[in-house]
Amino acid sequence: MSQVLERFIADTHAVIAREQEAADRVIAVAPLMRELLENTEEFLRPEHYRSEPDHYTRNAIHICPSGQLSLFSIVWRPGQWTPVHDHGSWGVVGVVEGLLEERAYMSAAGDITGDTGIRLKRGGMVLLNPGAVTSFVPNPDHIHRTGVPEDRPRCVSLHLYGRNMNSFHVYDVEAGTRKLIDVPHQDS
């Protein structure tokens, strides 16, 4: 592991030990992500840029054995999108290359306490350029859809989660339901 990546992971673990609230964690980690973005040539390897033709690709950079953290490079080809989903965790995202689009959703009926009867309404949109950093916290869950439209070039982004991100809820907006799914990744 490169020194830059080792320092980022160690500094993020120090934040977790010091800050108990998810909002305080993302405030402290966002500048660390910005610094990491400035040094991607020191730790991103060719396997972190792998992509698939039919879906976005999550390439594992670091998965903490304790389950406290996971860091992925996600490669988005034109036209590739996530489903509408949440994370059940705090997280910080930074864009390496391209333009990442995020479309937000919010509950139209308060807290989501079950997997049915969920009324979501569309929220705003954020466009993230190279070097941009954004964050999210759970409770209420950050519900969104992320990707790259057909008419834009490939995008590569770094996604740090406050847990091993091996599953998340996907939402069927029309049916008003959600289900927990396993989320695959490529090992690096």
mmCIF file of N, CA and C in Angstrom, residues 42-128:
data_model
loop_
_atom_site.group_PDB
_atom_site.id
_atom_site.type_symbol
_atom_site.label_atom_id
_atom_site.label_comp_id
_atom_site.label_asym_id
_atom_site.label_seq_id
_atom_site.Cartn_x
_atom_site.Cartn_y
_atom_site.Cartn_z
ATOM 1 N N GLU A 42 -0.200 8.234 -7.110
ATOM 2 C CA GLU A 42 0.661 7.494 -6.193
ATOM 3 C C GLU A 42 0.044 6.191 -5.673
ATOM 4 N N PHE A 43 -1.266 6.004 -5.867
ATOM 5 C CA PHE A 43 -1.859 4.765 -5.338
ATOM 6 C C PHE A 43 -2.837 4.079 -6.280
ATOM 7 N N LEU A 44 -3.441 4.793 -7.227
ATOM 8 C CA LEU A 44 -4.356 4.115 -8.148
ATOM 9 C C LEU A 44 -3.549 3.320 -9.160
ATOM 10 N N ARG A 45 -3.920 2.044 -9.287
ATOM 11 C CA ARG A 45 -3.250 1.134 -10.207
ATOM 12 C C ARG A 45 -4.198 0.805 -11.361
ATOM 13 N N PRO A 46 -3.696 0.208 -12.429
ATOM 14 C CA PRO A 46 -4.573 -0.106 -13.576
ATOM 15 C C PRO A 46 -5.835 -0.880 -13.192
ATOM 16 N N GLU A 47 -5.734 -1.786 -12.221
ATOM 17 C CA GLU A 47 -6.923 -2.558 -11.835
ATOM 18 C C GLU A 47 -8.003 -1.703 -11.163
ATOM 19 N N HIS A 48 -7.640 -0.527 -10.691
ATOM 20 C CA HIS A 48 -8.637 0.382 -10.102
ATOM 21 C C HIS A 48 -9.440 1.111 -11.163
ATOM 22 N N TYR A 49 -9.045 0.968 -12.426
ATOM 23 C CA TYR A 49 -9.745 1.599 -13.550
ATOM 24 C C TYR A 49 -10.532 0.576 -14.375
ATOM 25 N N ARG A 50 -10.659 -0.654 -13.860
ATOM 26 C CA ARG A 50 -11.418 -1.665 -14.599
ATOM 27 C C ARG A 50 -12.857 -1.218 -14.763
ATOM 28 N N SER A 51 -13.442 -1.606 -15.894
ATOM 29 C CA SER A 51 -14.854 -1.292 -16.114
ATOM 30 C C SER A 51 -15.521 -2.439 -16.864
ATOM 31 N N GLU A 52 -16.829 -2.462 -16.780
ATOM 32 C CA GLU A 52 -17.644 -3.468 -17.451
ATOM 33 C C GLU A 52 -18.555 -2.755 -18.444
ATOM 34 N N PRO A 53 -18.878 -3.403 -19.548
ATOM 35 C CA PRO A 53 -19.709 -2.722 -20.555
ATOM 36 C C PRO A 53 -21.172 -2.532 -20.160
ATOM 37 N N ASP A 54 -21.691 -3.372 -19.257
ATOM 38 C CA ASP A 54 -23.124 -3.316 -18.974
ATOM 39 C C ASP A 54 -23.499 -2.732 -17.614
ATOM 40 N N HIS A 55 -22.511 -2.389 -16.769
ATOM 41 C CA HIS A 55 -22.841 -1.785 -15.474
ATOM 42 C C HIS A 55 -21.602 -1.099 -14.902
ATOM 43 N N TYR A 56 -21.835 -0.136 -14.025
ATOM 44 C CA TYR A 56 -20.706 0.523 -13.372
ATOM 45 C C TYR A 56 -19.916 -0.519 -12.580
ATOM 46 N N THR A 57 -18.631 -0.215 -12.314
ATOM 47 C CA THR A 57 -17.765 -1.202 -11.688
ATOM 48 C C THR A 57 -17.153 -0.654 -10.405
ATOM 49 N N ARG A 58 -17.314 -1.411 -9.323
ATOM 50 C CA ARG A 58 -16.726 -1.059 -8.023
ATOM 51 C C ARG A 58 -15.440 -1.848 -7.851
ATOM 52 N N ASN A 59 -14.318 -1.140 -7.805
ATOM 53 C CA ASN A 59 -13.011 -1.761 -7.640
ATOM 54 C C ASN A 59 -12.515 -1.476 -6.227
ATOM 55 N N ALA A 60 -12.355 -2.518 -5.441
ATOM 56 C CA ALA A 60 -11.929 -2.347 -4.043
ATOM 57 C C ALA A 60 -10.481 -1.850 -3.993
ATOM 58 N N ILE A 61 -10.269 -0.794 -3.235
ATOM 59 C CA ILE A 61 -8.927 -0.288 -2.957
ATOM 60 C C ILE A 61 -8.505 -0.729 -1.562
ATOM 61 N N HIS A 62 -9.426 -0.594 -0.602
ATOM 62 C CA HIS A 62 -9.139 -1.001 0.772
ATOM 63 C C HIS A 62 -10.453 -1.378 1.458
ATOM 64 N N ILE A 63 -10.466 -2.556 2.063
ATOM 65 C CA ILE A 63 -11.594 -2.965 2.903
ATOM 66 C C ILE A 63 -11.013 -3.323 4.257
ATOM 67 N N CYS A 64 -11.374 -2.567 5.253
ATOM 68 C CA CYS A 64 -10.846 -2.743 6.603
ATOM 69 C C CYS A 64 -11.342 -4.071 7.182
ATOM 70 N N PRO A 65 -10.446 -4.894 7.714
ATOM 71 C CA PRO A 65 -10.860 -6.183 8.293
ATOM 72 C C PRO A 65 -11.917 -6.048 9.390
ATOM 73 N N SER A 66 -11.903 -4.934 10.124
ATOM 74 C CA SER A 66 -12.881 -4.744 11.193
ATOM 75 C C SER A 66 -14.261 -4.349 10.668
ATOM 76 N N GLY A 67 -14.348 -4.022 9.377
ATOM 77 C CA GLY A 67 -15.619 -3.610 8.794
ATOM 78 C C GLY A 67 -15.943 -2.145 8.986
ATOM 79 N N GLN A 68 -15.009 -1.360 9.561
ATOM 80 C CA GLN A 68 -15.262 0.059 9.821
ATOM 81 C C GLN A 68 -15.192 0.939 8.589
ATOM 82 N N LEU A 69 -14.446 0.524 7.583
ATOM 83 C CA LEU A 69 -14.212 1.358 6.401
ATOM 84 C C LEU A 69 -14.115 0.499 5.155
ATOM 85 N N SER A 70 -14.501 1.092 4.032
ATOM 86 C CA SER A 70 -14.192 0.508 2.728
ATOM 87 C C SER A 70 -14.010 1.647 1.738
ATOM 88 N N LEU A 71 -13.020 1.486 0.868
ATOM 89 C CA LEU A 71 -12.702 2.493 -0.145
ATOM 90 C C LEU A 71 -12.702 1.813 -1.502
ATOM 91 N N PHE A 72 -13.451 2.390 -2.431
ATOM 92 C CA PHE A 72 -13.576 1.846 -3.775
ATOM 93 C C PHE A 72 -13.289 2.924 -4.805
ATOM 94 N N SER A 73 -12.733 2.516 -5.933
ATOM 95 C CA SER A 73 -12.789 3.364 -7.116
ATOM 96 C C SER A 73 -13.976 2.825 -7.912
ATOM 97 N N ILE A 74 -14.815 3.729 -8.336
ATOM 98 C CA ILE A 74 -15.968 3.316 -9.146
ATOM 99 C C ILE A 74 -15.792 3.925 -10.525
ATOM 100 N N VAL A 75 -15.902 3.059 -11.531
ATOM 101 C CA VAL A 75 -15.735 3.483 -12.915
ATOM 102 C C VAL A 75 -17.100 3.445 -13.585
ATOM 103 N N TRP A 76 -17.455 4.580 -14.160
ATOM 104 C CA TRP A 76 -18.755 4.779 -14.800
ATOM 105 C C TRP A 76 -18.532 5.022 -16.289
ATOM 106 N N ARG A 77 -18.993 4.117 -17.109
ATOM 107 C CA ARG A 77 -18.983 4.358 -18.549
ATOM 108 C C ARG A 77 -20.224 5.178 -18.903
ATOM 109 N N PRO A 78 -20.219 5.829 -20.068
ATOM 110 C CA PRO A 78 -21.402 6.587 -20.474
ATOM 111 C C PRO A 78 -22.669 5.723 -20.414
ATOM 112 N N GLY A 79 -23.696 6.266 -19.803
ATOM 113 C CA GLY A 79 -24.978 5.579 -19.698
ATOM 114 C C GLY A 79 -25.115 4.649 -18.503
ATOM 115 N N GLN A 80 -24.117 4.573 -17.645
ATOM 116 C CA GLN A 80 -24.184 3.671 -16.491
ATOM 117 C C GLN A 80 -24.642 4.423 -15.245
ATOM 118 N N TRP A 81 -25.610 3.830 -14.557
ATOM 119 C CA TRP A 81 -26.223 4.442 -13.371
ATOM 120 C C TRP A 81 -26.416 3.390 -12.284
ATOM 121 N N THR A 82 -26.412 3.837 -11.040
ATOM 122 C CA THR A 82 -26.852 2.986 -9.950
ATOM 123 C C THR A 82 -28.373 2.934 -9.990
ATOM 124 N N PRO A 83 -28.972 1.962 -9.317
ATOM 125 C CA PRO A 83 -30.404 2.077 -9.042
ATOM 126 C C PRO A 83 -30.595 3.144 -7.963
ATOM 127 N N VAL A 84 -31.817 3.538 -7.716
ATOM 128 C CA VAL A 84 -32.105 4.418 -6.577
ATOM 129 C C VAL A 84 -31.783 3.599 -5.329
ATOM 130 N N HIS A 85 -30.946 4.149 -4.442
ATOM 131 C CA HIS A 85 -30.467 3.370 -3.295
ATOM 132 C C HIS A 85 -30.087 4.271 -2.130
ATOM 133 N N ASP A 86 -29.856 3.643 -0.984
ATOM 134 C CA ASP A 86 -29.269 4.318 0.172
ATOM 135 C C ASP A 86 -28.030 3.525 0.582
ATOM 136 N N HIS A 87 -27.323 3.997 1.593
ATOM 137 C CA HIS A 87 -26.085 3.340 2.003
ATOM 138 C C HIS A 87 -26.131 2.749 3.407
ATOM 139 N N GLY A 88 -26.990 3.265 4.277
ATOM 140 C CA GLY A 88 -26.999 2.801 5.656
ATOM 141 C C GLY A 88 -25.708 3.124 6.372
ATOM 142 N N SER A 89 -25.030 4.159 5.928
ATOM 143 C CA SER A 89 -23.725 4.515 6.465
ATOM 144 C C SER A 89 -23.411 5.953 6.097
ATOM 145 N N TRP A 90 -22.396 6.498 6.774
ATOM 146 C CA TRP A 90 -21.833 7.767 6.332
ATOM 147 C C TRP A 90 -20.835 7.471 5.222
ATOM 148 N N GLY A 91 -20.528 8.495 4.432
ATOM 149 C CA GLY A 91 -19.547 8.300 3.369
ATOM 150 C C GLY A 91 -19.053 9.616 2.804
ATOM 151 N N VAL A 92 -17.926 9.527 2.105
ATOM 152 C CA VAL A 92 -17.317 10.678 1.445
ATOM 153 C C VAL A 92 -16.916 10.223 0.043
ATOM 154 N N VAL A 93 -17.241 11.039 -0.960
ATOM 155 C CA VAL A 93 -16.987 10.715 -2.359
ATOM 156 C C VAL A 93 -16.159 11.826 -2.987
ATOM 157 N N GLY A 94 -15.181 11.444 -3.793
ATOM 158 C CA GLY A 94 -14.373 12.402 -4.533
ATOM 159 C C GLY A 94 -14.239 11.976 -5.981
ATOM 160 N N VAL A 95 -14.242 12.940 -6.900
ATOM 161 C CA VAL A 95 -14.175 12.638 -8.327
ATOM 162 C C VAL A 95 -12.736 12.759 -8.824
ATOM 163 N N VAL A 96 -12.263 11.696 -9.474
ATOM 164 C CA VAL A 96 -10.917 11.649 -10.041
ATOM 165 C C VAL A 96 -10.916 12.217 -11.451
ATOM 166 N N GLU A 97 -11.845 11.747 -12.282
ATOM 167 C CA GLU A 97 -11.945 12.227 -13.666
ATOM 168 C C GLU A 97 -13.390 12.163 -14.122
ATOM 169 N N GLY A 98 -13.737 12.990 -15.088
ATOM 170 C CA GLY A 98 -15.086 13.005 -15.638
ATOM 171 C C GLY A 98 -16.030 13.858 -14.812
ATOM 172 N N LEU A 99 -17.308 13.740 -15.114
ATOM 173 C CA LEU A 99 -18.355 14.509 -14.449
ATOM 174 C C LEU A 99 -19.400 13.531 -13.920
ATOM 175 N N LEU A 100 -19.501 13.432 -12.601
ATOM 176 C CA LEU A 100 -20.434 12.509 -11.952
ATOM 177 C C LEU A 100 -21.723 13.240 -11.626
ATOM 178 N N GLU A 101 -22.832 12.625 -11.940
ATOM 179 C CA GLU A 101 -24.146 13.219 -11.686
ATOM 180 C C GLU A 101 -24.846 12.458 -10.574
ATOM 181 N N GLU A 102 -25.397 13.213 -9.633
ATOM 182 C CA GLU A 102 -26.148 12.619 -8.523
ATOM 183 C C GLU A 102 -27.545 13.216 -8.512
ATOM 184 N N ARG A 103 -28.554 12.356 -8.497
ATOM 185 C CA ARG A 103 -29.955 12.778 -8.449
ATOM 186 C C ARG A 103 -30.544 12.303 -7.122
ATOM 187 N N ALA A 104 -30.995 13.248 -6.320
ATOM 188 C CA ALA A 104 -31.468 12.950 -4.967
ATOM 189 C C ALA A 104 -32.955 12.586 -4.950
ATOM 190 N N TYR A 105 -33.319 11.786 -3.953
ATOM 191 C CA TYR A 105 -34.706 11.433 -3.650
ATOM 192 C C TYR A 105 -34.916 11.654 -2.167
ATOM 193 N N MET A 106 -36.156 11.914 -1.779
ATOM 194 C CA MET A 106 -36.461 12.072 -0.362
ATOM 195 C C MET A 106 -37.823 11.472 -0.062
ATOM 196 N N SER A 107 -37.983 11.083 1.170
ATOM 197 C CA SER A 107 -39.246 10.500 1.599
ATOM 198 C C SER A 107 -40.315 11.586 1.622
ATOM 199 N N ALA A 108 -41.470 11.286 1.057
ATOM 200 C CA ALA A 108 -42.590 12.225 1.057
ATOM 201 C C ALA A 108 -43.461 12.043 2.288
ATOM 202 N N ALA A 109 -43.125 11.057 3.136
ATOM 203 C CA ALA A 109 -43.982 10.741 4.280
ATOM 204 C C ALA A 109 -43.204 10.543 5.566
ATOM 205 N N GLY A 110 -42.085 11.203 5.735
ATOM 206 C CA GLY A 110 -41.318 11.068 6.975
ATOM 207 C C GLY A 110 -40.354 9.914 6.949
ATOM 208 N N ASP A 111 -40.000 9.448 8.137
ATOM 209 C CA ASP A 111 -39.014 8.377 8.263
ATOM 210 C C ASP A 111 -39.466 7.111 7.544
ATOM 211 N N ILE A 112 -38.521 6.420 6.959
ATOM 212 C CA ILE A 112 -38.786 5.130 6.323
ATOM 213 C C ILE A 112 -38.503 4.052 7.362
ATOM 214 N N THR A 113 -39.561 3.345 7.758
ATOM 215 C CA THR A 113 -39.420 2.351 8.824
ATOM 216 C C THR A 113 -39.662 0.922 8.353
ATOM 217 N N GLY A 114 -40.021 0.755 7.094
ATOM 218 C CA GLY A 114 -40.260 -0.586 6.570
ATOM 219 C C GLY A 114 -39.870 -0.660 5.114
ATOM 220 N N ASP A 115 -40.158 -1.796 4.493
ATOM 221 C CA ASP A 115 -39.773 -2.017 3.109
ATOM 222 C C ASP A 115 -40.904 -1.806 2.115
ATOM 223 N N THR A 116 -42.084 -1.446 2.607
ATOM 224 C CA THR A 116 -43.222 -1.182 1.722
ATOM 225 C C THR A 116 -43.885 0.137 2.113
ATOM 226 N N GLY A 117 -44.760 0.621 1.255
ATOM 227 C CA GLY A 117 -45.467 1.863 1.542
ATOM 228 C C GLY A 117 -44.558 3.089 1.548
ATOM 229 N N ILE A 118 -43.482 3.022 0.805
ATOM 230 C CA ILE A 118 -42.500 4.111 0.767
ATOM 231 C C ILE A 118 -42.859 5.066 -0.364
ATOM 232 N N ARG A 119 -43.053 6.314 -0.015
ATOM 233 C CA ARG A 119 -43.345 7.343 -1.024
ATOM 234 C C ARG A 119 -42.120 8.244 -1.144
ATOM 235 N N LEU A 120 -41.448 8.146 -2.294
ATOM 236 C CA LEU A 120 -40.292 8.995 -2.547
ATOM 237 C C LEU A 120 -40.653 10.064 -3.562
ATOM 238 N N LYS A 121 -40.055 11.222 -3.384
ATOM 239 C CA LYS A 121 -40.177 12.261 -4.403
ATOM 240 C C LYS A 121 -38.779 12.678 -4.812
ATOM 241 N N ARG A 122 -38.674 13.127 -6.041
ATOM 242 C CA ARG A 122 -37.373 13.536 -6.540
ATOM 243 C C ARG A 122 -36.929 14.826 -5.866
ATOM 244 N N GLY A 123 -35.633 14.915 -5.643
ATOM 245 C CA GLY A 123 -35.046 16.118 -5.082
ATOM 246 C C GLY A 123 -34.192 16.804 -6.132
ATOM 247 N N GLY A 124 -33.108 17.379 -5.708
ATOM 248 C CA GLY A 124 -32.227 18.106 -6.615
ATOM 249 C C GLY A 124 -31.197 17.227 -7.280
ATOM 250 N N MET A 125 -30.308 17.901 -8.001
ATOM 251 C CA MET A 125 -29.251 17.223 -8.727
ATOM 252 C C MET A 125 -27.938 17.945 -8.447
ATOM 253 N N VAL A 126 -26.852 17.173 -8.386
ATOM 254 C CA VAL A 126 -25.514 17.729 -8.183
ATOM 255 C C VAL A 126 -24.623 17.190 -9.293
ATOM 256 N N LEU A 127 -23.815 18.077 -9.888
ATOM 257 C CA LEU A 127 -22.806 17.682 -10.868
ATOM 258 C C LEU A 127 -21.446 17.850 -10.210
ATOM 259 N N LEU A 128 -20.663 16.783 -10.193
ATOM 260 C CA LEU A 128 -19.378 16.773 -9.497
ATOM 261 C C LEU A 128 -18.233 16.664 -10.501
#
